[in-house]
PDB file of C-alpha atoms in Angstrom:
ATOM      1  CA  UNK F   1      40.877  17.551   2.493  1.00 62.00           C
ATOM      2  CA  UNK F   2      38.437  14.783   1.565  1.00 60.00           C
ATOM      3  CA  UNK F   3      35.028  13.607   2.631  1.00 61.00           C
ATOM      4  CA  UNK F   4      33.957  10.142   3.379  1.00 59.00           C
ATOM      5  CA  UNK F   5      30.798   8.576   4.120  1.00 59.00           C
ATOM      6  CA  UNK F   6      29.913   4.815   4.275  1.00 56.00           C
ATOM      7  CA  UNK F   7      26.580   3.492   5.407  1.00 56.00           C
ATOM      8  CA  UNK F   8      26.836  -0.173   7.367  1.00 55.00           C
ATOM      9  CA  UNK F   9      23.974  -2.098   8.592  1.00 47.00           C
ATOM     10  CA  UNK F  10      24.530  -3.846  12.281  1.00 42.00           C
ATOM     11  CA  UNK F  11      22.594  -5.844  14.270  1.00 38.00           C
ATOM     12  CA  UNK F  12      21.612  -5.012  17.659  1.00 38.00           C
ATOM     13  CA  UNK F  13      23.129  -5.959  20.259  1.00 35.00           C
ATOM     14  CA  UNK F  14      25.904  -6.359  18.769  1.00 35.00           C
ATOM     15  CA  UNK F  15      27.723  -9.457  20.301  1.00 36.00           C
ATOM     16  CA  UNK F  16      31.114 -10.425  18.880  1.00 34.00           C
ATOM     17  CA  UNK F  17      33.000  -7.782  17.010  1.00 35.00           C
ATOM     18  CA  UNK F  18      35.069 -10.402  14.832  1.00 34.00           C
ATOM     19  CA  UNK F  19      31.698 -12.421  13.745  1.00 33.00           C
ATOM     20  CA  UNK F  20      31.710 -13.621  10.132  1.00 29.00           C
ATOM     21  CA  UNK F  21      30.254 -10.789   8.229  1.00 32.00           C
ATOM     22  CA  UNK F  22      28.848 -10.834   4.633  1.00 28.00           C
ATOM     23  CA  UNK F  23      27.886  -7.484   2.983  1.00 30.00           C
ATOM     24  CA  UNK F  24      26.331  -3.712   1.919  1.00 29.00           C
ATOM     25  CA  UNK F  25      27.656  -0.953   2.693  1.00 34.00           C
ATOM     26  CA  UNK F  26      27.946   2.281   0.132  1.00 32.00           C
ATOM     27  CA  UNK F  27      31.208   3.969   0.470  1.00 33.00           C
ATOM     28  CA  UNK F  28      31.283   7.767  -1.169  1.00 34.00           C
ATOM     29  CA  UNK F  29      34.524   9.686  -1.718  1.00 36.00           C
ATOM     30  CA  UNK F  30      35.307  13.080  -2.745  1.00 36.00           C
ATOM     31  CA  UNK F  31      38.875  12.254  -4.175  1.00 35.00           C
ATOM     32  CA  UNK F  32      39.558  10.525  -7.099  1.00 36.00           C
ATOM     33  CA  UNK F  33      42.024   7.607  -7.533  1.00 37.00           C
ATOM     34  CA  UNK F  34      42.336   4.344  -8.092  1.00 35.00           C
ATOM     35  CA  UNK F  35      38.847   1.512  -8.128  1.00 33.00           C
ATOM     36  CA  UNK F  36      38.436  -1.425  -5.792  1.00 31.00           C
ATOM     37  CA  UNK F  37      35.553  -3.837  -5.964  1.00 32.00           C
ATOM     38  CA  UNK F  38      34.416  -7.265  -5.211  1.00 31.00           C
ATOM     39  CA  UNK F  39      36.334  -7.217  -1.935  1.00 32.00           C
ATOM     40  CA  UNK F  40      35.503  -6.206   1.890  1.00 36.00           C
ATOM     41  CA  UNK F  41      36.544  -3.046   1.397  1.00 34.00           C
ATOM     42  CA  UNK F  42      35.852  -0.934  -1.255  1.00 31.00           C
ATOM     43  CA  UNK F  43      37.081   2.679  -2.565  1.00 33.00           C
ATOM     44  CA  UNK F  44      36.289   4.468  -5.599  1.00 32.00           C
ATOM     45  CA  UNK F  45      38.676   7.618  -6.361  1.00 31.00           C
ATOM     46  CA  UNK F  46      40.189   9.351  -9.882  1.00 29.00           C
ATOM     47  CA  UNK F  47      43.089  12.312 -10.527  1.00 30.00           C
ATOM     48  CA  UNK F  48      40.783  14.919 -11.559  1.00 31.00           C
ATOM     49  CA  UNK F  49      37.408  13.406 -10.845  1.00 30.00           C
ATOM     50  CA  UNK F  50      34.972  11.953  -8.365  1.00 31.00           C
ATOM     51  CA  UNK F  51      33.247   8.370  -8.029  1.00 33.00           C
ATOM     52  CA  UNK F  52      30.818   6.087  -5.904  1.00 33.00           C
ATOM     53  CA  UNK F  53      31.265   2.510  -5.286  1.00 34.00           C
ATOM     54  CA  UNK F  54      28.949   0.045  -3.278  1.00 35.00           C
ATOM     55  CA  UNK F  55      30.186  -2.740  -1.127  1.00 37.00           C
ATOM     56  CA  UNK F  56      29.699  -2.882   2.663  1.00 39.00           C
ATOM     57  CA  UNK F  57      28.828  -5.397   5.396  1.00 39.00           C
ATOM     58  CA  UNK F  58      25.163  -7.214   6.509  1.00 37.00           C
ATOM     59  CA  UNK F  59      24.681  -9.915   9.734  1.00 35.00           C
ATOM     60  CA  UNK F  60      23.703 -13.328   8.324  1.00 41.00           C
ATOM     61  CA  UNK F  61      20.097 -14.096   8.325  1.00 40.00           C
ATOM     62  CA  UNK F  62      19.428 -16.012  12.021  1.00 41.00           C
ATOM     63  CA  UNK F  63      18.590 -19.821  12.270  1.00 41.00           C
ATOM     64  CA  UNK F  64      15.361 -20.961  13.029  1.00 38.00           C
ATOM     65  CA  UNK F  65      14.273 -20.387  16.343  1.00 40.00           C
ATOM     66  CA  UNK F  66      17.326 -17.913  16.894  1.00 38.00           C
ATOM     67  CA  UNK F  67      16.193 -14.598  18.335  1.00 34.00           C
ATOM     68  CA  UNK F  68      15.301 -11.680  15.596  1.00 38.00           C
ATOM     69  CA  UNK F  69      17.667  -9.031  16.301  1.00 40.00           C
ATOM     70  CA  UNK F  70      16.428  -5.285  14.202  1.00 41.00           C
ATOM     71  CA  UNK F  71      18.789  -4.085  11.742  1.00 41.00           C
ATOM     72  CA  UNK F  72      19.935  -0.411  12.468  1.00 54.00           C
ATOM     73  CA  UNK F  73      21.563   1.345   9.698  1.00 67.00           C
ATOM     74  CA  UNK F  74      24.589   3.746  10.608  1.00 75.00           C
ATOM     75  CA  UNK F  75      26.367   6.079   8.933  1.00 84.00           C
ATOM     76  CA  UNK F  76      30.353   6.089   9.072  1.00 84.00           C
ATOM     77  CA  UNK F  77      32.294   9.209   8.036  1.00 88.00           C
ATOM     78  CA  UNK F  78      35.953  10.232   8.184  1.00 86.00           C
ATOM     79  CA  UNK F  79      37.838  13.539   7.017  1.00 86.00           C
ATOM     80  CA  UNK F  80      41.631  12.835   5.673  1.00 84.00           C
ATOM     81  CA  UNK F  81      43.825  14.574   3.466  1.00 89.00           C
ATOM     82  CA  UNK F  82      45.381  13.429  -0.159  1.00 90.00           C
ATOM     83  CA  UNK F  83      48.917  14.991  -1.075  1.00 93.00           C
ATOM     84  CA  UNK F  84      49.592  14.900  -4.945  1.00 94.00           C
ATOM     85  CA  UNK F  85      52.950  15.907  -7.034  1.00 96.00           C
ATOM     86  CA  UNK F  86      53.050  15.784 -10.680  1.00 94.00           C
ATOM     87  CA  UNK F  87      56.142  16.309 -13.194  1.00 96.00           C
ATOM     88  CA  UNK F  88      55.675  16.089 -16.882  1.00 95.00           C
ATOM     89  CA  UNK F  89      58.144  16.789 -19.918  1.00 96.00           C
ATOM     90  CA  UNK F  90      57.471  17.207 -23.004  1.00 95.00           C
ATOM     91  CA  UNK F  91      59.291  17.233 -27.065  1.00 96.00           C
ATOM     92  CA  UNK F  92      56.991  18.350 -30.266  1.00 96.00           C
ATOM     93  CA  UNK F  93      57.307  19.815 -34.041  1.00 95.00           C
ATOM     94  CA  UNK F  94      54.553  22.129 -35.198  1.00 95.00           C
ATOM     95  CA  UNK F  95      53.748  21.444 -38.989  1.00 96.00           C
ATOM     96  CA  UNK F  96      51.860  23.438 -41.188  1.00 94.00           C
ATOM     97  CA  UNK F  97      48.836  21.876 -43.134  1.00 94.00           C
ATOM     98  CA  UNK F  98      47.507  24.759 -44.605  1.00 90.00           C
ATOM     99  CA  UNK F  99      47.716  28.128 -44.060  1.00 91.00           C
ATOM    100  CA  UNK F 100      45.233  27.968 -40.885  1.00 93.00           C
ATOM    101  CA  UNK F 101      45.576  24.874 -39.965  1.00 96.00           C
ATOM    102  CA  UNK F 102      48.581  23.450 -37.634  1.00 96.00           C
ATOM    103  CA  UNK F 103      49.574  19.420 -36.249  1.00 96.00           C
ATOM    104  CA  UNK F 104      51.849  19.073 -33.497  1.00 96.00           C
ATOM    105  CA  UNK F 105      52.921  15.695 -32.991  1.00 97.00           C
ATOM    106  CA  UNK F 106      54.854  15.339 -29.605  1.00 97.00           C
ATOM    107  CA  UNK F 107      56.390  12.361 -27.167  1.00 97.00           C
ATOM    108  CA  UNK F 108      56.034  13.081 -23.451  1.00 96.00           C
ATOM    109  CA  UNK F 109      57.113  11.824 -20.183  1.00 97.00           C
ATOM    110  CA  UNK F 110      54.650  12.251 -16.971  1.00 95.00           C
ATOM    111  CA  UNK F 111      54.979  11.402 -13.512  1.00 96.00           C
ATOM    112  CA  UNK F 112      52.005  11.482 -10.704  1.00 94.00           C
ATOM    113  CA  UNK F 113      51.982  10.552  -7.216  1.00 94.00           C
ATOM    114  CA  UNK F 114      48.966  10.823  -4.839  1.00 92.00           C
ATOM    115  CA  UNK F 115      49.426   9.979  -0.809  1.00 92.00           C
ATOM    116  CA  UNK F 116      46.519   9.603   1.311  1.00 90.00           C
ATOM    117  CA  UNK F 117      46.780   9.714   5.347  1.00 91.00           C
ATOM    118  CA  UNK F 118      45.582   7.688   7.798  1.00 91.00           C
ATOM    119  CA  UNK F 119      42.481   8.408   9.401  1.00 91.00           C
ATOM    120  CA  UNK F 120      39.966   6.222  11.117  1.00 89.00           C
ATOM    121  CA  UNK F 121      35.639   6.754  10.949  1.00 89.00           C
ATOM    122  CA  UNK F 122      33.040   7.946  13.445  1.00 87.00           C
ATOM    123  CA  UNK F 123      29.653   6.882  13.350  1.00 85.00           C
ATOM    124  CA  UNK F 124      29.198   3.280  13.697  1.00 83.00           C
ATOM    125  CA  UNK F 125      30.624   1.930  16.674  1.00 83.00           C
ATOM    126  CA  UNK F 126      32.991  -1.112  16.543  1.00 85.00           C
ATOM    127  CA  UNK F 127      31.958  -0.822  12.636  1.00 86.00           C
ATOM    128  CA  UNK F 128      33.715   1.838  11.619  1.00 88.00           C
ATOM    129  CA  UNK F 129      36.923   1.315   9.978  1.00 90.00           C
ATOM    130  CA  UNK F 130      40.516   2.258  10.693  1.00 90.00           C
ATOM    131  CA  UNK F 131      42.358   3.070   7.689  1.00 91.00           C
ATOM    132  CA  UNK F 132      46.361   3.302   7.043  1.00 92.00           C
ATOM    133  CA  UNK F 133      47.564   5.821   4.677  1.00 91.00           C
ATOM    134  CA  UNK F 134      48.346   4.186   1.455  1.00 90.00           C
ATOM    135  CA  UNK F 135      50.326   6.039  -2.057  1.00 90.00           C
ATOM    136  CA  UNK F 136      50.008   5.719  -5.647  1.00 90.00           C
ATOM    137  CA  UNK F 137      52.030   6.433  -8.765  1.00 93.00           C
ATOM    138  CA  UNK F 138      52.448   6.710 -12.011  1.00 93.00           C
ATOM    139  CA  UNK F 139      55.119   7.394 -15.277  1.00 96.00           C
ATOM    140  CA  UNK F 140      53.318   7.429 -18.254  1.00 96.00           C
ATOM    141  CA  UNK F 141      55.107   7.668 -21.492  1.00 97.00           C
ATOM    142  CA  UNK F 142      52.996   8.803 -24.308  1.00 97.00           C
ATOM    143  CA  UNK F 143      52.600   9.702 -28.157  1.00 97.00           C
ATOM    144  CA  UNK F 144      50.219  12.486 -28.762  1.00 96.00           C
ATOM    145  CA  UNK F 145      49.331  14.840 -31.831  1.00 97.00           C
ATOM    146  CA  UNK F 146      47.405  17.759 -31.544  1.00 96.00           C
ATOM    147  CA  UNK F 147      45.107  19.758 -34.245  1.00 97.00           C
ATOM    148  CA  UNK F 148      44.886  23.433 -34.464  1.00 96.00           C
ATOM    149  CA  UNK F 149      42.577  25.247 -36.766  1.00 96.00           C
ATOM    150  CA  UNK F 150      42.360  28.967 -36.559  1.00 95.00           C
ATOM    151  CA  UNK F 151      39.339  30.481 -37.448  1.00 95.00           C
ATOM    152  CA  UNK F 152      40.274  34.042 -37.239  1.00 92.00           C
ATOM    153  CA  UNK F 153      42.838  36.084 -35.450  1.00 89.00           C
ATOM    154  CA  UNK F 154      40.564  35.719 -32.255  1.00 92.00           C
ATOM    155  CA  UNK F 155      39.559  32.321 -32.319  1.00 96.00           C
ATOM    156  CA  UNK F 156      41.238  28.800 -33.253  1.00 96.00           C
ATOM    157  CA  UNK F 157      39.812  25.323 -32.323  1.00 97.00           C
ATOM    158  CA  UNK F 158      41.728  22.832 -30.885  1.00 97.00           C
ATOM    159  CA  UNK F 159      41.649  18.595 -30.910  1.00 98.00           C
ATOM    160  CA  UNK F 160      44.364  16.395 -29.817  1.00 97.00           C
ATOM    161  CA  UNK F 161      44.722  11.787 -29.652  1.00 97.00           C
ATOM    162  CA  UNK F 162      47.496   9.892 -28.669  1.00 97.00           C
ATOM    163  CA  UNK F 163      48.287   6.645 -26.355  1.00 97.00           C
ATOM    164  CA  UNK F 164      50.327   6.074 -23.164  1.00 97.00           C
ATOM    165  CA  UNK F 165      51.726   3.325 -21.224  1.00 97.00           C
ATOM    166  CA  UNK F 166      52.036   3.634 -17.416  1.00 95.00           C
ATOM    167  CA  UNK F 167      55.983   1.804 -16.730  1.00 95.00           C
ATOM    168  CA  UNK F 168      55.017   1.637 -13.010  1.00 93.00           C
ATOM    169  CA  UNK F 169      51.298  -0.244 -13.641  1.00 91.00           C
ATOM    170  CA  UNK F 170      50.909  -0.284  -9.828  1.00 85.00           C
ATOM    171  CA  UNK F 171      47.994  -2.152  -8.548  1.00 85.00           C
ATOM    172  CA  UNK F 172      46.701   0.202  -6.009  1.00 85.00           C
ATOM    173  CA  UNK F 173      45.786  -1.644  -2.140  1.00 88.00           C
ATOM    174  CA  UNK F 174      44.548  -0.125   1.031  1.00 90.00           C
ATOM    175  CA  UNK F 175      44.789  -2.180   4.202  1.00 92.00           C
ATOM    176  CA  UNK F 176      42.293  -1.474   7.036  1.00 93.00           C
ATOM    177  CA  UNK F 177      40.470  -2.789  10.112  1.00 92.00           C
ATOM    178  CA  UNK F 178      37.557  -2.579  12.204  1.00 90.00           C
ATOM    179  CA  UNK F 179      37.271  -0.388  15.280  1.00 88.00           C
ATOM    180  CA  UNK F 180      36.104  -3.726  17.400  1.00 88.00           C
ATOM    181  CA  UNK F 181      38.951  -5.974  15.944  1.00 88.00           C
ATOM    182  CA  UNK F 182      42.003  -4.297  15.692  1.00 87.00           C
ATOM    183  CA  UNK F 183      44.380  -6.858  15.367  1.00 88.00           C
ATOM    184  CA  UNK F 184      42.351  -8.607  12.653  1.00 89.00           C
ATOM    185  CA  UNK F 185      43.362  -6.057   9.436  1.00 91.00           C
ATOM    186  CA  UNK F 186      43.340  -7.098   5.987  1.00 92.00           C
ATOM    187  CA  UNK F 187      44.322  -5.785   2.681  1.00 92.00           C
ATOM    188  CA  UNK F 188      42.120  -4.652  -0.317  1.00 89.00           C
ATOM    189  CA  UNK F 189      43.703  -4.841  -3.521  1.00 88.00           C
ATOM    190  CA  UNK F 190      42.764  -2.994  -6.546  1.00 83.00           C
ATOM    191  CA  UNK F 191      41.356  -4.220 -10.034  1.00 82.00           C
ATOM    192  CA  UNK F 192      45.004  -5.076 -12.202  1.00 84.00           C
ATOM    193  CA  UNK F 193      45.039  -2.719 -15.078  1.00 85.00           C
ATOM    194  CA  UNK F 194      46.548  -2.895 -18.988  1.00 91.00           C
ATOM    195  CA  UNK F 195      49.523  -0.422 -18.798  1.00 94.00           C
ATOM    196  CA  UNK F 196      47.739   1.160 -21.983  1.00 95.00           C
ATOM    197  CA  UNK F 197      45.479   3.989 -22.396  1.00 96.00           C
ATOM    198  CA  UNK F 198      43.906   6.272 -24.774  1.00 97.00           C
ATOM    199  CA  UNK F 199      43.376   9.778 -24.445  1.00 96.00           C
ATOM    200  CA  UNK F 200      42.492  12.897 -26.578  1.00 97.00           C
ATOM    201  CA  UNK F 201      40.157  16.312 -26.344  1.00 97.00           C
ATOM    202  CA  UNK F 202      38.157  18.990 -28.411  1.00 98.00           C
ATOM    203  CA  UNK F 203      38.873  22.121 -27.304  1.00 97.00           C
ATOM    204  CA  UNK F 204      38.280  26.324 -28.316  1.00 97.00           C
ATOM    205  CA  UNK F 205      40.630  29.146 -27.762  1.00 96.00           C
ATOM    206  CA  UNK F 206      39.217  33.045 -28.114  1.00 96.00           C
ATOM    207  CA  UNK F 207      41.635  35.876 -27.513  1.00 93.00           C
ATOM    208  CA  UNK F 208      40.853  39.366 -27.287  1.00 89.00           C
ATOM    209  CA  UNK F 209      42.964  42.280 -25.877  1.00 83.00           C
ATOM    210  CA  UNK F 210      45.579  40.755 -23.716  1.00 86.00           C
ATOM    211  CA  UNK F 211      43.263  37.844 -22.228  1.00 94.00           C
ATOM    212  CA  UNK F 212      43.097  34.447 -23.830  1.00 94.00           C
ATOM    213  CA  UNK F 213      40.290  32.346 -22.693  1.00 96.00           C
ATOM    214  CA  UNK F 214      40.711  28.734 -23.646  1.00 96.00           C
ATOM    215  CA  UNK F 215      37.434  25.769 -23.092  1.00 97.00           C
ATOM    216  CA  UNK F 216      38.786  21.972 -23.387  1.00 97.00           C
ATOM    217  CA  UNK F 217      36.709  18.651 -22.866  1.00 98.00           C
ATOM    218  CA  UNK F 218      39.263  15.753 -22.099  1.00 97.00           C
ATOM    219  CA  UNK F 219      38.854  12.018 -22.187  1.00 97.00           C
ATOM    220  CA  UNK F 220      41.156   8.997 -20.845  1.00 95.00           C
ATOM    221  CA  UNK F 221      40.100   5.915 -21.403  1.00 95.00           C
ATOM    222  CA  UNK F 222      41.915   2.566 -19.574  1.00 90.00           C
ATOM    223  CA  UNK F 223      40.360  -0.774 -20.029  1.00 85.00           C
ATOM    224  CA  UNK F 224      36.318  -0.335 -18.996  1.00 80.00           C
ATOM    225  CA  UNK F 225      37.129   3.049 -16.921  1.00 87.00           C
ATOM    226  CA  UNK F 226      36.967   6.485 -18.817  1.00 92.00           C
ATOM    227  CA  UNK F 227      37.976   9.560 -16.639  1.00 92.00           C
ATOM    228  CA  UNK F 228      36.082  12.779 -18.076  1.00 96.00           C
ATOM    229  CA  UNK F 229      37.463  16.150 -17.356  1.00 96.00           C
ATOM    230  CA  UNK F 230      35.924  19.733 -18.716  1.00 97.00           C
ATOM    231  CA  UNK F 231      37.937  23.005 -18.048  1.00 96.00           C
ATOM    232  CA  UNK F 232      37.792  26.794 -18.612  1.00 96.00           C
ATOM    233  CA  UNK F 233      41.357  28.661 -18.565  1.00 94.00           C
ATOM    234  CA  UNK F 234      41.810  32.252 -18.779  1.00 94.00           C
ATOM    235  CA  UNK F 235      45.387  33.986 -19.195  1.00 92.00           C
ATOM    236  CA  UNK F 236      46.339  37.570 -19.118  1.00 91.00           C
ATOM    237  CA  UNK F 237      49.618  39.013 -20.329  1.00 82.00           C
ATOM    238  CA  UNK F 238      50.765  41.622 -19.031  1.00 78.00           C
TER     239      UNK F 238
END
């Protein structure tokens, strides 16, 4: 279940819901995905990860001798939910470098998909948006090779690099319309994306007893956007 708030400035009275509109409005989302910007509409979301984006809506400013109508700001927030699946396979060697130190290089195969429902805003009136559900995938094939150095029996550090291409490259869109003007919807297409991307990490690993307790910092970078993920793991055998 995600959060989101947008805040839209709107004249009062507001007279014709279809009027020629030119904007700010902040839009804040809990759930990660894909960017839009420049357009009417914008969303920020990422897999793992969560980002702001500003964009919006404001009333020309009046002609001379037109009547001064007070700007009111408002508030606009919706709940929805996001489904995700996610399949990866994997290959890799482990070679030996020394007698504590390991590099596995490996080829893998993953495939994510993220669905968000419909769901339409509360808050501002004949400003508040009604939003159609919208998917987005992914098959990334990628190279990596990953560094082990064991420090002891207990502890080992990790560090891995490689490079992926997404095959699907889909150029994410989400169409939506305004409470007051239904029948007027329009489409908001994301930013079009290089197919390539770099990612690698720097990572610990301490096991004692039958727990191993494993700290990574990740990075993926894609052409101006870098998605940052830190993670504690813990596994018990038993």
């Amino acid at each position: 279940m995600a959060n989101c708030r947008r805040r839209c400035a709107s004249a009062q009275p507001l007279r014709t819901p279809g009027a020629t509109l030119t904007a700010i409005r902040a839009l804040r989302r809990k759930v990660p995905r894909s960017t839009f910007s420049s357009l009417p509409v914008t969303a920020a979301t990422a897999s793992t990860s969560a980002r702001r984006s500003t964009s919006g809506w404001h009333w020309p400013q009046p002609q001379r001798g037109a009547s001064q109508d007070h700007l009111a700001a408002r508030v606009a927030e919706a709940d929805f939910t996001s489904d995700t699946a996610y399949l990866g396979l994997g290959i890799g060697r482990r070679y030996a470098l020394g007698a504590q130190t390991s590099l596995t290089p490996s080829v893998r195969v993953d495939y994510s998909w993220i669905k968000d429902d419909a769901y339409t805003e509360k808050g501002a009136g004949v400003l508040n948006l009604d939003v159609d559900s919208r998917s987005t995938e992914a098959l990334v094939i990628s190279v990596d090779g990953k560094l082990e150095h064991r420090l002891s029996e207990r502890a080992s550090l990790l560090a891995n690099l490689g490079v992926g291409y997404d095959t699907i490259n889909e150029r994410a869109s989400v169409t939506a319309a305004f409470v007051g003007a239904p029948g007027a919807a329009f489409v908001t297409r994301g930013l079009e994306l290089e197919p390539w991307l770099v990612r690698g990490g720097l990572g610990a690993v301490f096991r004692t007893g039958g727990v191993e307790i494993t700290g990574r910092y990740d990075a993926e970078y894609r052409e101006s956007f870098i998605n940052q993920t830190a993670s504690v793991k813990a596994r018990w055998t038993f």
